[in-house]
């Protein structure tokens, strides 16, 4: 944990995963902070030179509005791309509830990227915290198909096949349904954790501590999954580049042999 000068935190390099900042939320946060409410630290990635904000844009703007010059931050080692990748799923379980526009923007960020655009539909859905159906629908929209909001529900059911993964029919998708499903999944997980804590033979203080520990561990697992995916992407990129270099070298060697002959 580290206190950072607000002016040292970069916020305009694509790490804002929401479609827009909610001024109403910024006002609410600022008022709550003035009343003494404590907020979680923002999350920033440090590449050795710059700090990139990955989570906590509304909190940062609220602190600015109050005229403060610094903010508490959870600083992690990583590049700008690490910060962007983390930001795509940062608000699925906390903070202002994401709109469908927010979710689509996260998916579009992956689809537009030269590396992340090659990920499977299911992997994109996991990173962004959305359904595979939404990823498929946004991809079709970006490819010139029907928009998510206008997908027909009575069209013939033909499964979409992307990256060798057969997904559920896009025709059954609506943004409202996707959002409801994601909320139910998250709520189901929280209820399961709460029931497990309540079933413990322990004091209330011990149960509270256990609940906090479980929440922290789940967040750590999510972060590790994202970091692991980032490493896999880098590994695959290096492997592709290595293969291309090998093919280039082999081609040059063949040309050299022909010239020597």
Short mmCIF file of C-alpha atoms in Angstrom, two decimals:
data_model
loop_
_atom_site.label_atom_id
_atom_site.label_comp_id
_atom_site.label_asym_id
_atom_site.label_seq_id
_atom_site.Cartn_x
_atom_site.Cartn_y
_atom_site.Cartn_z
CA UNK A 1 0.00 0.00 0.00
CA UNK A 2 1.30 3.41 -0.92
CA UNK A 3 0.10 7.00 -0.92
CA UNK A 4 0.41 8.45 -4.42
CA UNK A 5 0.26 12.01 -5.64
CA UNK A 6 -2.82 12.22 -7.83
CA UNK A 7 -0.92 14.04 -10.58
CA UNK A 8 1.52 11.14 -10.85
CA UNK A 9 -1.22 8.65 -11.73
CA UNK A 10 -1.91 8.21 -15.46
CA UNK A 11 -5.61 7.84 -16.28
CA UNK A 12 -5.80 8.52 -20.03
CA UNK A 13 -4.04 5.52 -21.59
CA UNK A 14 -6.98 3.16 -22.08
CA UNK A 15 -7.23 1.74 -18.56
CA UNK A 16 -10.70 3.21 -18.00
CA UNK A 17 -12.94 0.26 -18.82
CA UNK A 18 -16.25 2.07 -18.31
CA UNK A 19 -18.08 3.75 -21.15
CA UNK A 20 -18.16 6.99 -19.14
CA UNK A 21 -17.64 8.46 -15.67
CA UNK A 22 -20.81 8.92 -13.62
CA UNK A 23 -20.78 12.44 -12.16
CA UNK A 24 -23.55 11.41 -9.77
CA UNK A 25 -21.39 8.61 -8.38
CA UNK A 26 -18.40 10.95 -8.05
CA UNK A 27 -20.60 13.36 -6.06
CA UNK A 28 -21.90 10.56 -3.83
CA UNK A 29 -18.38 9.30 -3.16
CA UNK A 30 -17.09 12.80 -2.39
CA UNK A 31 -19.93 13.40 0.08
CA UNK A 32 -19.32 10.05 1.76
CA UNK A 33 -15.59 10.75 2.02
CA UNK A 34 -16.32 14.15 3.57
CA UNK A 35 -18.54 12.41 6.11
CA UNK A 36 -15.64 10.18 7.14
CA UNK A 37 -16.46 7.01 5.20
CA UNK A 38 -13.44 4.91 4.27
CA UNK A 39 -13.04 3.58 0.73
CA UNK A 40 -10.81 0.78 -0.56
CA UNK A 41 -7.52 1.94 -2.08
CA UNK A 42 -7.40 2.42 -5.83
CA UNK A 43 -5.32 -0.08 -7.81
CA UNK A 44 -2.41 1.11 -9.94
CA UNK A 45 0.27 -0.70 -11.93
CA UNK A 46 3.85 0.58 -11.84
CA UNK A 47 6.28 -0.21 -14.70
CA UNK A 48 9.28 1.37 -13.03
CA UNK A 49 8.52 4.80 -14.43
CA UNK A 50 4.77 5.45 -14.55
CA UNK A 51 1.73 4.59 -12.43
CA UNK A 52 -1.32 3.49 -14.46
CA UNK A 53 -4.71 3.54 -12.74
CA UNK A 54 -6.52 0.22 -13.27
CA UNK A 55 -9.37 0.42 -10.75
CA UNK A 56 -10.87 3.32 -8.81
CA UNK A 57 -11.59 6.09 -11.32
CA UNK A 58 -14.69 7.33 -9.49
CA UNK A 59 -12.78 7.33 -6.19
CA UNK A 60 -9.91 9.26 -7.76
CA UNK A 61 -12.26 11.88 -9.21
CA UNK A 62 -14.03 12.18 -5.85
CA UNK A 63 -10.73 12.81 -4.07
CA UNK A 64 -9.85 15.43 -6.70
CA UNK A 65 -13.20 17.12 -6.19
CA UNK A 66 -12.44 17.43 -2.48
CA UNK A 67 -9.22 19.26 -3.34
CA UNK A 68 -6.91 16.57 -2.04
CA UNK A 69 -3.57 15.92 -3.71
CA UNK A 70 -2.92 12.28 -2.79
CA UNK A 71 -4.77 8.98 -2.58
CA UNK A 72 -4.13 5.58 -1.02
CA UNK A 73 -3.21 3.02 -3.67
CA UNK A 74 -2.57 -0.68 -3.96
CA UNK A 75 0.46 -0.53 -6.26
CA UNK A 76 1.32 -3.59 -8.32
CA UNK A 77 4.22 -4.26 -10.63
CA UNK A 78 3.17 -4.34 -14.26
CA UNK A 79 3.01 -2.63 -17.62
CA UNK A 80 0.31 -0.49 -19.19
CA UNK A 81 -1.10 -3.62 -20.86
CA UNK A 82 -1.25 -5.38 -17.49
CA UNK A 83 -3.25 -2.44 -16.15
CA UNK A 84 -5.64 -2.51 -19.11
CA UNK A 85 -6.20 -6.25 -18.83
CA UNK A 86 -6.87 -5.98 -15.10
CA UNK A 87 -9.29 -3.08 -15.57
CA UNK A 88 -11.57 -5.08 -17.86
CA UNK A 89 -12.94 -7.14 -14.98
CA UNK A 90 -12.26 -4.74 -12.12
CA UNK A 91 -15.84 -3.59 -11.50
CA UNK A 92 -17.84 -6.77 -11.90
CA UNK A 93 -18.20 -7.43 -8.16
CA UNK A 94 -17.86 -4.00 -6.52
CA UNK A 95 -18.38 -0.29 -7.02
CA UNK A 96 -20.94 1.23 -9.36
CA UNK A 97 -22.80 -1.56 -11.14
CA UNK A 98 -21.64 -1.88 -14.72
CA UNK A 99 -24.00 -0.91 -17.51
CA UNK A 100 -24.32 -2.97 -20.66
CA UNK A 101 -22.34 -0.25 -22.44
CA UNK A 102 -19.53 -0.78 -19.89
CA UNK A 103 -19.53 -4.52 -20.53
CA UNK A 104 -19.52 -4.11 -24.30
CA UNK A 105 -16.62 -1.66 -24.08
CA UNK A 106 -14.58 -4.25 -22.15
CA UNK A 107 -15.27 -6.90 -24.78
CA UNK A 108 -14.49 -4.49 -27.61
CA UNK A 109 -11.13 -3.69 -26.02
CA UNK A 110 -10.14 -7.36 -26.20
CA UNK A 111 -11.51 -7.86 -29.72
CA UNK A 112 -9.68 -4.79 -31.03
CA UNK A 113 -6.32 -5.84 -29.58
CA UNK A 114 -3.68 -7.47 -31.80
CA UNK A 115 -3.01 -10.18 -29.18
CA UNK A 116 -6.11 -10.45 -27.03
CA UNK A 117 -8.35 -10.57 -30.09
CA UNK A 118 -7.12 -14.14 -30.70
CA UNK A 119 -8.38 -15.39 -27.35
CA UNK A 120 -11.31 -17.79 -27.24
CA UNK A 121 -14.81 -16.47 -26.62
CA UNK A 122 -14.95 -18.20 -23.24
CA UNK A 123 -11.60 -16.72 -22.14
CA UNK A 124 -12.70 -13.22 -23.14
CA UNK A 125 -15.91 -13.72 -21.19
CA UNK A 126 -13.96 -14.80 -18.09
CA UNK A 127 -11.60 -11.82 -18.24
CA UNK A 128 -14.42 -9.29 -18.69
CA UNK A 129 -16.82 -10.97 -16.27
CA UNK A 130 -19.57 -11.30 -18.88
CA UNK A 131 -21.33 -14.16 -20.63
CA UNK A 132 -19.84 -15.90 -23.70
CA UNK A 133 -23.06 -15.00 -25.52
CA UNK A 134 -22.37 -11.31 -25.04
CA UNK A 135 -18.83 -11.70 -26.40
CA UNK A 136 -20.20 -13.51 -29.45
CA UNK A 137 -22.87 -10.86 -30.00
CA UNK A 138 -20.40 -7.98 -29.73
CA UNK A 139 -18.03 -9.72 -32.16
CA UNK A 140 -20.83 -10.16 -34.66
CA UNK A 141 -21.79 -6.51 -34.23
CA UNK A 142 -18.20 -5.38 -34.81
CA UNK A 143 -18.03 -7.62 -37.88
CA UNK A 144 -21.05 -5.84 -39.33
CA UNK A 145 -23.82 -8.05 -37.98
CA UNK A 146 -26.85 -7.09 -35.89
CA UNK A 147 -26.37 -4.92 -32.82
CA UNK A 148 -26.76 -6.53 -29.40
CA UNK A 149 -29.87 -4.51 -28.68
CA UNK A 150 -31.57 -5.59 -31.93
CA UNK A 151 -30.85 -9.31 -32.00
CA UNK A 152 -34.06 -11.14 -32.87
CA UNK A 153 -35.37 -13.70 -30.44
CA UNK A 154 -37.43 -15.63 -32.97
CA UNK A 155 -34.68 -16.23 -35.55
CA UNK A 156 -33.53 -19.79 -36.39
CA UNK A 157 -31.19 -21.11 -33.72
CA UNK A 158 -27.75 -21.49 -35.29
CA UNK A 159 -24.84 -21.79 -32.88
CA UNK A 160 -21.95 -19.43 -33.56
CA UNK A 161 -18.54 -21.10 -33.80
CA UNK A 162 -15.54 -18.92 -32.94
CA UNK A 163 -12.01 -20.16 -32.30
CA UNK A 164 -13.30 -23.76 -32.42
CA UNK A 165 -15.67 -23.12 -29.51
CA UNK A 166 -19.38 -23.58 -30.13
CA UNK A 167 -21.30 -20.98 -28.18
CA UNK A 168 -24.95 -20.70 -27.24
CA UNK A 169 -27.23 -19.11 -29.90
CA UNK A 170 -26.86 -15.36 -30.03
CA UNK A 171 -30.57 -15.00 -30.82
CA UNK A 172 -31.53 -15.73 -27.21
CA UNK A 173 -29.32 -12.96 -25.83
CA UNK A 174 -30.52 -9.65 -24.45
CA UNK A 175 -28.32 -7.23 -22.51
CA UNK A 176 -30.76 -7.33 -19.58
CA UNK A 177 -30.64 -11.11 -19.43
CA UNK A 178 -26.85 -11.17 -19.54
CA UNK A 179 -26.62 -8.63 -16.72
CA UNK A 180 -29.15 -10.54 -14.62
CA UNK A 181 -27.26 -13.81 -15.07
CA UNK A 182 -23.95 -12.23 -14.05
CA UNK A 183 -25.52 -10.65 -10.98
CA UNK A 184 -27.10 -13.98 -9.97
CA UNK A 185 -23.80 -15.83 -10.36
CA UNK A 186 -21.97 -13.26 -8.22
CA UNK A 187 -24.73 -13.22 -5.62
CA UNK A 188 -24.80 -17.03 -5.50
CA UNK A 189 -21.07 -17.07 -4.77
CA UNK A 190 -21.41 -14.47 -2.02
CA UNK A 191 -24.30 -16.40 -0.44
CA UNK A 192 -22.34 -19.66 -0.56
CA UNK A 193 -19.41 -17.99 1.19
CA UNK A 194 -21.72 -16.44 3.80
CA UNK A 195 -23.40 -19.78 4.52
CA UNK A 196 -20.02 -21.47 4.88
CA UNK A 197 -18.93 -18.82 7.39
CA UNK A 198 -22.19 -19.03 9.35
CA UNK A 199 -21.83 -22.81 9.59
CA UNK A 200 -18.49 -22.43 11.35
CA UNK A 201 -18.28 -23.19 15.05
CA UNK A 202 -16.68 -19.90 16.00
CA UNK A 203 -17.34 -16.55 17.63
CA UNK A 204 -18.83 -13.63 15.71
CA UNK A 205 -15.43 -11.94 15.56
CA UNK A 206 -13.85 -15.10 14.15
CA UNK A 207 -16.64 -15.46 11.60
CA UNK A 208 -16.22 -11.86 10.49
CA UNK A 209 -12.48 -12.35 10.11
CA UNK A 210 -13.06 -15.54 8.13
CA UNK A 211 -15.51 -13.76 5.82
CA UNK A 212 -13.01 -10.99 5.14
CA UNK A 213 -10.27 -13.53 4.50
CA UNK A 214 -12.43 -15.44 2.00
CA UNK A 215 -13.27 -12.23 0.14
CA UNK A 216 -9.58 -11.27 -0.02
CA UNK A 217 -8.58 -14.73 -1.24
CA UNK A 218 -11.21 -14.71 -3.97
CA UNK A 219 -9.94 -11.34 -5.17
CA UNK A 220 -6.35 -12.63 -5.13
CA UNK A 221 -7.39 -15.67 -7.15
CA UNK A 222 -9.09 -13.44 -9.73
CA UNK A 223 -5.98 -11.26 -10.00
CA UNK A 224 -3.70 -14.29 -10.34
CA UNK A 225 -5.93 -15.69 -13.09
CA UNK A 226 -5.66 -12.41 -15.01
CA UNK A 227 -1.89 -12.25 -14.51
CA UNK A 228 -1.57 -15.88 -15.58
CA UNK A 229 -3.55 -15.14 -18.72
CA UNK A 230 -1.31 -12.18 -19.46
CA UNK A 231 1.75 -14.44 -19.16
CA UNK A 232 0.14 -17.01 -21.47
CA UNK A 233 -0.54 -14.32 -24.06
CA UNK A 234 3.08 -13.12 -23.88
CA UNK A 235 4.33 -16.70 -24.14
CA UNK A 236 2.16 -17.41 -27.18
CA UNK A 237 3.31 -14.19 -28.82
CA UNK A 238 6.98 -15.05 -28.30
CA UNK A 239 6.38 -18.55 -29.64
CA UNK A 240 4.73 -17.18 -32.78
CA UNK A 241 7.55 -14.69 -33.29
CA UNK A 242 10.10 -17.45 -32.76
CA UNK A 243 8.37 -19.64 -35.33
CA UNK A 244 8.31 -16.80 -37.84
CA UNK A 245 12.02 -16.13 -37.27
CA UNK A 246 12.80 -19.81 -37.76
CA UNK A 247 10.88 -19.83 -41.05
CA UNK A 248 12.71 -16.68 -42.17
CA UNK A 249 16.09 -18.16 -41.30
CA UNK A 250 15.25 -21.41 -43.09
CA UNK A 251 14.17 -19.45 -46.17
CA UNK A 252 17.37 -17.42 -46.17
CA UNK A 253 19.44 -20.58 -45.78
CA UNK A 254 17.72 -22.15 -48.80
CA UNK A 255 18.37 -19.04 -50.89
CA UNK A 256 22.00 -19.02 -49.78
CA UNK A 257 22.46 -22.67 -50.79
CA UNK A 258 20.97 -21.99 -54.22
CA UNK A 259 23.30 -19.05 -54.74
CA UNK A 260 26.32 -21.13 -53.67
CA UNK A 261 25.29 -23.88 -56.04
#
